[in-house]
Coordinates of C-alpha atoms in Angstrom, one line a residue:
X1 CA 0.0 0.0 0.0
X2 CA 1.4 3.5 -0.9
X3 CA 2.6 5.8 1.6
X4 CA 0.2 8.8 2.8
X5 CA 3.2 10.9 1.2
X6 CA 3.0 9.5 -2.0
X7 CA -0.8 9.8 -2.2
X8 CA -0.3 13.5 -1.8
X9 CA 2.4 13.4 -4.7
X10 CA -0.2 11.3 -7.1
X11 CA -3.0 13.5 -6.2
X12 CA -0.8 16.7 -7.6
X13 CA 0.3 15.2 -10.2
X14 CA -3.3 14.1 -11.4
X15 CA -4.3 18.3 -10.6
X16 CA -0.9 19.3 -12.7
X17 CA -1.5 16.8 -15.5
X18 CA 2.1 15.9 -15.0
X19 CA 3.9 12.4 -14.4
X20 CA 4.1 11.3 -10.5
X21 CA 7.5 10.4 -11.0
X22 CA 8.3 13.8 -11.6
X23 CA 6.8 15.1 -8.5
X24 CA 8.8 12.3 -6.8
X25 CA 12.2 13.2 -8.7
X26 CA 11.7 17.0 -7.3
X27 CA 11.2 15.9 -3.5
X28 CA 14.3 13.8 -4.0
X29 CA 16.4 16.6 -5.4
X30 CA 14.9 18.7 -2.4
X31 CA 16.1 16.4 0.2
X32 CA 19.8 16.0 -1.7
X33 CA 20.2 20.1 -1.8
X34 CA 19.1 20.4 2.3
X35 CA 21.7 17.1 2.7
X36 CA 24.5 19.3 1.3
X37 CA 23.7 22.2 3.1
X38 CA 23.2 20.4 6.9
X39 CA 26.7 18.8 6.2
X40 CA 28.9 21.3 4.5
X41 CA 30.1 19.0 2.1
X42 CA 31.0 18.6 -1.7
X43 CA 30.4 14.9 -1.6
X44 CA 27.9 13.7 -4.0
X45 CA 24.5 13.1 -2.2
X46 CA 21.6 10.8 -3.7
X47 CA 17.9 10.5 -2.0
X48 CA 15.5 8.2 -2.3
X49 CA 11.9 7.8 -1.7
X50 CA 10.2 4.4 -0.5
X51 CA 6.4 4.4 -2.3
X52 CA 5.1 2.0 0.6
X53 CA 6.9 3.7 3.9
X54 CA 6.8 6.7 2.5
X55 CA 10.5 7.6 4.1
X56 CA 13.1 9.2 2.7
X57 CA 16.6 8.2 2.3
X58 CA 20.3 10.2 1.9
X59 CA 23.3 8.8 0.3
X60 CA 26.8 9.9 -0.2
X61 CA 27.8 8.7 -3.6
X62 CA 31.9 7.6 -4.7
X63 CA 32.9 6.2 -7.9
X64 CA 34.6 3.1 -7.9
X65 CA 38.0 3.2 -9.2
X66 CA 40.7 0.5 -9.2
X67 CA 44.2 1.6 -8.2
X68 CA 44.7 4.7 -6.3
X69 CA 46.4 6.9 -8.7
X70 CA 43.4 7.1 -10.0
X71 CA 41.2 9.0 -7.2
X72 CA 41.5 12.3 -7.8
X73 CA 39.1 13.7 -5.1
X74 CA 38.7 11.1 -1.9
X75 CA 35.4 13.0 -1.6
X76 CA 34.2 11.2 -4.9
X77 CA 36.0 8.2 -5.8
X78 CA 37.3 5.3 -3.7
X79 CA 39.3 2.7 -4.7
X80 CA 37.9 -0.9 -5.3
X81 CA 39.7 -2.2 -2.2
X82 CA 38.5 0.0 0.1
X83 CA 35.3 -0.1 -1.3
X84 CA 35.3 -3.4 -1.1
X85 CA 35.5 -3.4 3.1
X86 CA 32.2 -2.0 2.7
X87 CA 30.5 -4.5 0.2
X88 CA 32.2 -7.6 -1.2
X89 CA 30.4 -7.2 -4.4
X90 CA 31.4 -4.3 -5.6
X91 CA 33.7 -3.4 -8.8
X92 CA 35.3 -1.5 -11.0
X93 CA 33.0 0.9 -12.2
X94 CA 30.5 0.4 -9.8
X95 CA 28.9 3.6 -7.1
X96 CA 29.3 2.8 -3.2
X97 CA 26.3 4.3 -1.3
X98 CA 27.1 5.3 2.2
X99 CA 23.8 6.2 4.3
X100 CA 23.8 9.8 5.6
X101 CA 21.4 10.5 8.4
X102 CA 18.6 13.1 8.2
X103 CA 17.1 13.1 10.9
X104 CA 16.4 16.8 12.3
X105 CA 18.1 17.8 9.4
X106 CA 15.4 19.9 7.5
X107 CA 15.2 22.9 9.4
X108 CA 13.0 26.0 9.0
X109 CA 15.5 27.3 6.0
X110 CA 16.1 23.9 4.7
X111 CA 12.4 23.2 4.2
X112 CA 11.7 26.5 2.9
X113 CA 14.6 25.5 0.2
X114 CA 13.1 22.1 -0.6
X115 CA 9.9 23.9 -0.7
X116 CA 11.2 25.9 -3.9
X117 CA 12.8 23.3 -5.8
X118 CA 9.8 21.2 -5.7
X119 CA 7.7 23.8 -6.9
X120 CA 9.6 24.5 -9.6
X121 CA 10.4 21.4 -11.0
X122 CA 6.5 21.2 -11.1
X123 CA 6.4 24.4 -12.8
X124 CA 8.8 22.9 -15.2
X125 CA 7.4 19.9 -15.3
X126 CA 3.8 21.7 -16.3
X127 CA 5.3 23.6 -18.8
X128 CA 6.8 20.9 -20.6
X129 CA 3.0 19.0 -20.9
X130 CA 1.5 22.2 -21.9
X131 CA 4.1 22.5 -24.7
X132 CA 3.9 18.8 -25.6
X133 CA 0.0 18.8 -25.4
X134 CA -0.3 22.1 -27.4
X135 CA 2.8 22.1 -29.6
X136 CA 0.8 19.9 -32.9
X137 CA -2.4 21.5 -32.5
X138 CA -0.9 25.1 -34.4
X139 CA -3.7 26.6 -36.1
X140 CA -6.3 24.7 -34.3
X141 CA -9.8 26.7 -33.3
X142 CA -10.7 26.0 -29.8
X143 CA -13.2 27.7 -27.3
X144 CA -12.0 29.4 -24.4
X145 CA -13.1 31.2 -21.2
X146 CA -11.7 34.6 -20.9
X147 CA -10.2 34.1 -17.0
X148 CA -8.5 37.6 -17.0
X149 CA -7.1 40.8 -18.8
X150 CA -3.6 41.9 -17.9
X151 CA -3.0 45.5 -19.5
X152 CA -3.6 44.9 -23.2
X153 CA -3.4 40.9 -23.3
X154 CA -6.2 38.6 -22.4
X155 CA -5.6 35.5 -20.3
X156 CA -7.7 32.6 -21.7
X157 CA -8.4 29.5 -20.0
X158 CA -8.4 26.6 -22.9
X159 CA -8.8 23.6 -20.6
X160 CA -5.3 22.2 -19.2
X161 CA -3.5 25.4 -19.3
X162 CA -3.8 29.1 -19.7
X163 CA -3.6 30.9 -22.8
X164 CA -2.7 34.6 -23.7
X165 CA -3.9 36.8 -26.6
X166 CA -1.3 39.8 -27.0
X167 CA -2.6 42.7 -28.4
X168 CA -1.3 42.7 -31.8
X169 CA -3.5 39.2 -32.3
X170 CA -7.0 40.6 -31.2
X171 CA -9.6 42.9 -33.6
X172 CA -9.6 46.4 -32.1
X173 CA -13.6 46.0 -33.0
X174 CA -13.6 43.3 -30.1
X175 CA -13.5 43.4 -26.4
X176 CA -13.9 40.9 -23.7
X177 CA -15.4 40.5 -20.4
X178 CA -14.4 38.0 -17.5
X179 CA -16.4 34.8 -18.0
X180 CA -17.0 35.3 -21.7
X181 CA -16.9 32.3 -23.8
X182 CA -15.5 33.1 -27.7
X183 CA -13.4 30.7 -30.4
X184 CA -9.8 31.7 -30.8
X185 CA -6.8 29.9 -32.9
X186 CA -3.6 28.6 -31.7
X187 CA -0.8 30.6 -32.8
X188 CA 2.1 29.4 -31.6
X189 CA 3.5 27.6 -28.3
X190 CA 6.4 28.9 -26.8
X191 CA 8.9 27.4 -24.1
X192 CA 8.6 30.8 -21.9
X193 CA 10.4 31.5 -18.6
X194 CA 7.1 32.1 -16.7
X195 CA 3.4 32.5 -17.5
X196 CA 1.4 30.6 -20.5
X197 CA 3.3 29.3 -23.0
X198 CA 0.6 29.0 -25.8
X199 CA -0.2 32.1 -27.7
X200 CA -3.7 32.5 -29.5
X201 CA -5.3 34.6 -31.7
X202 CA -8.4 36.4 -33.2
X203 CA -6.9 38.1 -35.9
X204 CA -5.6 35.0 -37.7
X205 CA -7.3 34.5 -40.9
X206 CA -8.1 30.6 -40.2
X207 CA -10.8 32.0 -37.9
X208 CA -12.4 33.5 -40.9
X209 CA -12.3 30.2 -42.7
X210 CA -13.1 28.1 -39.8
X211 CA -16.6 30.2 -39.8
X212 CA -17.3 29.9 -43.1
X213 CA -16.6 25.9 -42.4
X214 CA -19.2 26.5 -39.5
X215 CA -21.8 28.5 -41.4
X216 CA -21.7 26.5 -44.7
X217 CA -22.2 23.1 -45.4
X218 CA -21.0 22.9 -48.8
X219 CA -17.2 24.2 -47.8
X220 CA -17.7 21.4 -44.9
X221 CA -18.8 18.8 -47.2
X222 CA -15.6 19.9 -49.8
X223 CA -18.1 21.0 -52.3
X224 CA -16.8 24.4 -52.5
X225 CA -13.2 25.0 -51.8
X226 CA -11.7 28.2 -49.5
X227 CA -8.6 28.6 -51.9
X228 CA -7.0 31.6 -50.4
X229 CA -7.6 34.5 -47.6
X230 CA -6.1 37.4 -46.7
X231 CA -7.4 39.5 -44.0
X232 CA -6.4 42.5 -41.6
X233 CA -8.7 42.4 -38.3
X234 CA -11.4 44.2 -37.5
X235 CA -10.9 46.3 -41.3
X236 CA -11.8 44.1 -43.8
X237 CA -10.9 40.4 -45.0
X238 CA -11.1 38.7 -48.8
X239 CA -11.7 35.4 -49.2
X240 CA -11.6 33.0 -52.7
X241 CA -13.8 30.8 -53.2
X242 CA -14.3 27.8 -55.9
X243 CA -16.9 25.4 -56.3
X244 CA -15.9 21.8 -57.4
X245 CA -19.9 21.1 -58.6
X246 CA -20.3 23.4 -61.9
X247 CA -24.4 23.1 -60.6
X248 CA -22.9 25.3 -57.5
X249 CA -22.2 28.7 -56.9
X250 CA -19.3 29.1 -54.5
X251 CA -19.6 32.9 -54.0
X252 CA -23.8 32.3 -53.3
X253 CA -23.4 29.3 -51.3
X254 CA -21.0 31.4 -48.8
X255 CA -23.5 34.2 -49.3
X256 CA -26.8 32.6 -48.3
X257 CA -29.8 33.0 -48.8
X258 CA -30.7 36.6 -48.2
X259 CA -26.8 36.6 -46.8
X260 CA -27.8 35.2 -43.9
X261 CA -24.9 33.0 -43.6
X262 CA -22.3 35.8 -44.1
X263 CA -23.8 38.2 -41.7
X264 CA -23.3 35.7 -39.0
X265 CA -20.3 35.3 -40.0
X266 CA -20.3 39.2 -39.5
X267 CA -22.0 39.3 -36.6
X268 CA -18.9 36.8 -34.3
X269 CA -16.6 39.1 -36.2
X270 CA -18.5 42.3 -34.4
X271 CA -18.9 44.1 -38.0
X272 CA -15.9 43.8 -39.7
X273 CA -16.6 43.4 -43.8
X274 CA -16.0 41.1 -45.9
X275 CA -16.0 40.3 -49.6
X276 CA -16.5 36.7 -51.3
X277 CA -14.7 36.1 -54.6
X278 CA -14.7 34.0 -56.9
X279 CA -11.3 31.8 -57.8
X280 CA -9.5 31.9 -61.1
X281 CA -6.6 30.0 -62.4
X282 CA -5.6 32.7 -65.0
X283 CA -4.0 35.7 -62.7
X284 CA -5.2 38.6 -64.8
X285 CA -8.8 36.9 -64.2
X286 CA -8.3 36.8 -60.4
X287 CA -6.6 40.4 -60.2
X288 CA -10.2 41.9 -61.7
X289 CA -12.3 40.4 -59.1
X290 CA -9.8 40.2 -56.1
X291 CA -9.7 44.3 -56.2
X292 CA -14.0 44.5 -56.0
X293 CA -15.3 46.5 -55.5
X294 CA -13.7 48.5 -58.1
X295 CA -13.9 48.1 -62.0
X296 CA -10.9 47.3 -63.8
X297 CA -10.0 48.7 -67.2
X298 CA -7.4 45.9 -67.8
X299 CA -4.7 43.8 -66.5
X300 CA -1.5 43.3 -67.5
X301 CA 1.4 40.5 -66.3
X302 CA 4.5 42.5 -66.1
X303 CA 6.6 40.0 -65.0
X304 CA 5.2 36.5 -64.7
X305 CA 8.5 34.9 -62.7
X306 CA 8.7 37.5 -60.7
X307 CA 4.8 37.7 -59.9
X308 CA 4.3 41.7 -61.1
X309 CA 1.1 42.6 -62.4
X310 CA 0.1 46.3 -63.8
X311 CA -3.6 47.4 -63.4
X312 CA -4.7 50.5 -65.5
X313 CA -8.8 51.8 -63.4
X314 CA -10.4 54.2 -64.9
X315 CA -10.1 57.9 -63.0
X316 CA -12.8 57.7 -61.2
X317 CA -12.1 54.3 -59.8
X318 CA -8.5 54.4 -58.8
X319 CA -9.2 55.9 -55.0
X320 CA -11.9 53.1 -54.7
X321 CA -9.4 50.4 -56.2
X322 CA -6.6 51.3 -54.2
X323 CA -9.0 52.0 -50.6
X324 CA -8.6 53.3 -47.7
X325 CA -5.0 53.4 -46.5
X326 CA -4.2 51.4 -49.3
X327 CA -6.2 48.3 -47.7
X328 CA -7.4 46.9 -50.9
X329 CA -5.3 46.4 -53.2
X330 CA -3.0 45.4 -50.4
X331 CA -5.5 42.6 -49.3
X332 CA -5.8 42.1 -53.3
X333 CA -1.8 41.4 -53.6
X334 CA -2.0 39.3 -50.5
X335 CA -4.8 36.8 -52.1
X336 CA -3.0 37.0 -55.2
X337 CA 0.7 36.2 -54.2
X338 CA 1.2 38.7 -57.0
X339 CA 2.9 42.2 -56.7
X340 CA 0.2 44.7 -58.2
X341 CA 0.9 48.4 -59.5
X342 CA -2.7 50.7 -59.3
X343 CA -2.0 53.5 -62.3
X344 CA -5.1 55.4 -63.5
X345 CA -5.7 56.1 -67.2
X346 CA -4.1 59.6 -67.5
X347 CA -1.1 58.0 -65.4
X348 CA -0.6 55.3 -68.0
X349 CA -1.1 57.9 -71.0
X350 CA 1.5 60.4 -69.3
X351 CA 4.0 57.1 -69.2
X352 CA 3.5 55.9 -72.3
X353 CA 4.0 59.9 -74.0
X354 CA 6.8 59.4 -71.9
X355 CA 8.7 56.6 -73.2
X356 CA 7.6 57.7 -76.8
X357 CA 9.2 61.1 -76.2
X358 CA 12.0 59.3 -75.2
X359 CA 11.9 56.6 -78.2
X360 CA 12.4 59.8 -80.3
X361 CA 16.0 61.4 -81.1
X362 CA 16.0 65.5 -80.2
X363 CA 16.7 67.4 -82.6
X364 CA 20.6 69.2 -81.9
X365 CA 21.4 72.3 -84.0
X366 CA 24.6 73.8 -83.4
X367 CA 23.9 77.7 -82.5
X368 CA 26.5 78.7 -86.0
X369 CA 23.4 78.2 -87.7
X370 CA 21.4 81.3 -86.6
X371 CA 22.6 83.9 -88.4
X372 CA 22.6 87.2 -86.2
X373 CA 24.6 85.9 -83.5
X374 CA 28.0 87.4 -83.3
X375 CA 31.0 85.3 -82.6
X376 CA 31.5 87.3 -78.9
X377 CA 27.9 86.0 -78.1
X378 CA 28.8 82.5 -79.5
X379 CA 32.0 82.5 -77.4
X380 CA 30.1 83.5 -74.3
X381 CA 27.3 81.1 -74.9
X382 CA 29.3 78.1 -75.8
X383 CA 31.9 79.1 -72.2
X384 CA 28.6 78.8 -70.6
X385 CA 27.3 74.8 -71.8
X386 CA 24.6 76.2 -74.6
X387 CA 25.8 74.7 -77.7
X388 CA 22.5 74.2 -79.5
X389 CA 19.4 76.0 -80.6
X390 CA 16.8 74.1 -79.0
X391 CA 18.6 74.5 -75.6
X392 CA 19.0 78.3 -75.9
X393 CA 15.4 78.4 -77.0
X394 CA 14.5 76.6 -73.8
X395 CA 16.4 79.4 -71.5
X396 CA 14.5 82.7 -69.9
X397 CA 15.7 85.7 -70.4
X398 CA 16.7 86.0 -66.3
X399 CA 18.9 82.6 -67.0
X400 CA 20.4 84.2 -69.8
X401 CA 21.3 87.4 -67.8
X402 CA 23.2 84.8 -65.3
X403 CA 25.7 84.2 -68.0
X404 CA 28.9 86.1 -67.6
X405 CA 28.9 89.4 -70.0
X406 CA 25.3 88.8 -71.5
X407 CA 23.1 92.1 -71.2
X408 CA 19.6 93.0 -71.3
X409 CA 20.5 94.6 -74.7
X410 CA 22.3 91.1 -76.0
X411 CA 19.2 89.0 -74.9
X412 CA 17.1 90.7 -77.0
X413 CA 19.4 90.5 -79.9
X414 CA 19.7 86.6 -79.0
X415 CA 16.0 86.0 -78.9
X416 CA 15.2 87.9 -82.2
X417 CA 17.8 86.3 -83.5
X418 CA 16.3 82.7 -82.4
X419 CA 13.0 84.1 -83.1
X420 CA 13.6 85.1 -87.0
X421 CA 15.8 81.5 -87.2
X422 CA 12.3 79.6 -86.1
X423 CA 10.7 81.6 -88.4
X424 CA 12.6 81.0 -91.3
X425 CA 12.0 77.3 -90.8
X426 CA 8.3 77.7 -90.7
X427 CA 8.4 79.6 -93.9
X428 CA 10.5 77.2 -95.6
X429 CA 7.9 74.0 -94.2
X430 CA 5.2 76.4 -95.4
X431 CA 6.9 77.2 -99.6
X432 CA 6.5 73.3 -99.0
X433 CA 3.3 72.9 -98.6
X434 CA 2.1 75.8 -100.8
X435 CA 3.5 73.8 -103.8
X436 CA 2.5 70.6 -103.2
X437 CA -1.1 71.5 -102.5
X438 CA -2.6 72.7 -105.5
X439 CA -0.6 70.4 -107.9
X440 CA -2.6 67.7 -105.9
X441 CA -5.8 69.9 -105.9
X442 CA -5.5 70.1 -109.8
X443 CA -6.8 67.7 -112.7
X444 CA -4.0 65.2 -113.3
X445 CA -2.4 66.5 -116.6
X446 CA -2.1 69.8 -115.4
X447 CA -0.5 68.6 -111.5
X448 CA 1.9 66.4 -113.9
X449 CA 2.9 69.1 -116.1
X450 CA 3.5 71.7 -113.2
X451 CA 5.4 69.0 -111.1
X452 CA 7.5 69.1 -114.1
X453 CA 8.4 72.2 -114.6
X454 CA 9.2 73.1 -111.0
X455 CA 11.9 70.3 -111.6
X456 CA 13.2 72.1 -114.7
X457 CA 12.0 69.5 -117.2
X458 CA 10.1 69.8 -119.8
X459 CA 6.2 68.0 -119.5
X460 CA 5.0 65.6 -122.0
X461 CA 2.3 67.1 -124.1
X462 CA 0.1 64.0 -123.7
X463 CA 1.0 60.8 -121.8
X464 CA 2.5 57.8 -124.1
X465 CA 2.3 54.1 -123.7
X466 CA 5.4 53.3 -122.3
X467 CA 4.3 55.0 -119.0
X468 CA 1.7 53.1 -118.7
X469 CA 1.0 51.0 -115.3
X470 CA -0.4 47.7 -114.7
X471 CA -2.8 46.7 -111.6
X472 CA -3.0 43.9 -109.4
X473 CA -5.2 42.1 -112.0
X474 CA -3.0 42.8 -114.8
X475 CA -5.0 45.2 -116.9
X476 CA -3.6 48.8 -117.5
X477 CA -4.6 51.8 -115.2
X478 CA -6.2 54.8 -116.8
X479 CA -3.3 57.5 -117.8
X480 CA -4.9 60.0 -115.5
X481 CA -3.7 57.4 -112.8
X482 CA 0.1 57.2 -113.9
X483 CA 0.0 61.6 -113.8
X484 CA -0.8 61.4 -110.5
X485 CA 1.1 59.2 -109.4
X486 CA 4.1 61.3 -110.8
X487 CA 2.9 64.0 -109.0
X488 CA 3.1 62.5 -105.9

């Protein structure tokens, strides 16, 4: 029959959920460290604890060694010889166990310190159940009591051990009251120091889709599919959906009838929105729906390795696409996996004008060709970095004062100067144009005949047969054809 002592050790152990061996193993390491205290000594001390008397025993410990070179401290080896005095059986190798009494030894101090290792290789000992209990359920929903609030974290009780909910894992929509019953997730389980080791959560997006599991019975049944979530607590979270029955609509079957099944889903969330999409293999697909509730003027795969996608809204729709704080296309890129760049239209026409400009070579003309610069002006201009027309024609007159022995006087000369060279040009475009146009405008002997003479030549009174042209189908084009053609 067990000991009245070791009844008390079983009975903790059975409130601690921990092993009774344990319990035992701390009492015996109590009893060695008040041993070595009461006799000063550095010997090695053992204790042990009979289960049916319930009495405790102390032993001083030595190592058998065999000659006596080889004790190095008499307080912890002994050679086999001497040993051997003591009990004929020993050997090499072997421990000799010399009884120490204890009797009167545990004092008012020397319980107090047995006192404090026991309880703290329970503490241990709890700890270590808790983490091995708690460690594979990760990501687990469980309900739990809420047993405190300490500051900003919440103490849960989860059945065999307490459980804390920091603040950066609640929804600031939520707050609890002592005694209130709510579903939280495991986080994580950590080895701490002191306090609960397991760490769970409210703000963890498997809450979201362990509702939905809850609420509807086609995602429990696997008929519909929760393919991704992304969510930020108590704001807003998206969730995909696809349906594995084409008869089945995923997004309505989360919905509900009336959306009765969201808006409980709502409700344990205390408000916070949500918005049901639909899956798509094909990215560009997903992208258009994933940013709802804004409408997308198209989608573009930048970079498919690298996961980049471009999205062009119209105007009006980029604050909406882009939401509050940036929330939605952040949650967007989240349920994607994809990077995603928000431009509006007139941001995508400004870009592309961009690169265009930039596809096209500037025009450079070196300032020698405007006549009415003189060669000091040239000199001062060139000393200063302007060595072309278009980049004086870009300076103001205050930037052209800046430059070292240029006048009020000599920037007017310089910009008539540019201003006559400009105009030049435009004349010369416009002799051009005057030409061309009414040779075109004319009937197509005459446009042929005046072509001709502004190129010194002589025109043909009439056209011949050896000009004549052939079409596609092989039968000649009328000669009023091959005129205007020359023309051109």
């Amino acid at each position: 029959m067990a000991s009245e002592l070791y009844n008390i050790i079983e009975g903790v152990s059975r409130e601690k959920g921990i092993d009774p061996q344990i319990v035992v193993s701390a009492v015996e390491d109590a009893i060695v460290m008040a041993t070595r205290k009461h006799y000063k000594s550095q010997e090695n001390f053992r204790a042990k604890l009979d289960k049916e008397s319930g009495k405790i025993s102390a032993y001083a410990v030595k190592a058998v060694v065999e000659t006596p070179e080889q004790v190095e401290d008499p307080n912890l080896q002994i050679t086999v010889e001497d040993a051997r005095r003591v009990d004929p059986n020993l050997e090499v190798g072997g421990e000799l166990l010399t009884p120490k009494p204890i009797d009167g030894i545990l004092g008012r101090i020397a319980a107090q310190l047995a006192k404090q290792v026991i309880f703290q290789k329970v503490r241990e000992a709890e700890r270590d159940t808790v983490y091995n209990e708690y460690i594979g359920r990760v990501g687990e929903i469980v309900n739990a009591t809420v047993k405190r609030v300490e500051g900003p974290d919440v103490i849960f009780d989860i059945g065999k051990a307490e459980a804390r909910m920091p603040r950066k894992e609640q929804s600031r929509l939520e707050s609890f009251a002592v005694g209130e019953r709510v579903r939280v997730v495991i986080a994580r389980v950590e080895r701490a120091s002191k306090g609960p080791g397991v760490v769970v959560s409210r703000a963890a997006p498997e809450l979201v889709q362990h509702l939905f599991q809850t609420e509807v019975p086609e995602i429990y049944d696997g008929t519909v599919v929760i393919r991704a979530t992304a969510r930020e607590a108590g704001e807003r979270t998206k969730i995909a959906v696809m349906s594995k029955d084409k008869d089945v609509d995923a997004v309505g079957a989360c919905v509900g009838m009336k959306g009765m099944r969201v808006q409980s889903i709502i409700r344990e969330l205390r408000g916070e929105k949500i918005d049901i999409i639909e899956y798509h293999e094909d990215a560009v697909t997903f992208a258009e729906k994933a940013l709802q509730p804004a409408k997308v003027s198209r989608v573009t795969v930048v970079d498919s390795a690298e996961k980049h996608l471009e999205v062009v809204v119209d105007d009006s729709q980029l604050s909406l696409a882009i939401g509050k704080k940036g929330q939605n296309v952040r949650l967007a890129a989240k349920l994607l996996g994809w990077k995603i760049d928000i431009k509006s239209e007139e941001e995508k026409r400004q870009e592309v004008e961009l690169q265009m400009a930039a596809m096209v070579p500037q025009a450079t003309t070196p300032l020698e060709n405007v006549p009415g610069l003189g060669e000091g002006v040239l000199e001062k201009l060139t000393a200063a970095g302007v060595t072309t027309v278009e980049a004086l024609a870009d300076m103001t007159p205050e930037q052209l004062e800046a430059i070292e022995g240029i006048g009020p006087k000599t920037v007017e000369k310089i910009s008539l100067a540019v201003n006559n060279y400009f105009a030049s040009l435009e004349a010369a475009e416009g002799g051009i144009s005057d030409e061309v146009t009414p040779a075109t405008e004319a009937a197509p002997e005459e446009a042929s005949a005046e072509a001709a003479v502004d190129a010194g030549e002589a025109a043909p009174a009439e056209p011949t047969g050896e000009t004549e042209s052939v079409s596609n189908e092989g039968e000649p084009v009328p000669d009023e054809g091959t005129a205007q053609k020359t023309t051109e």
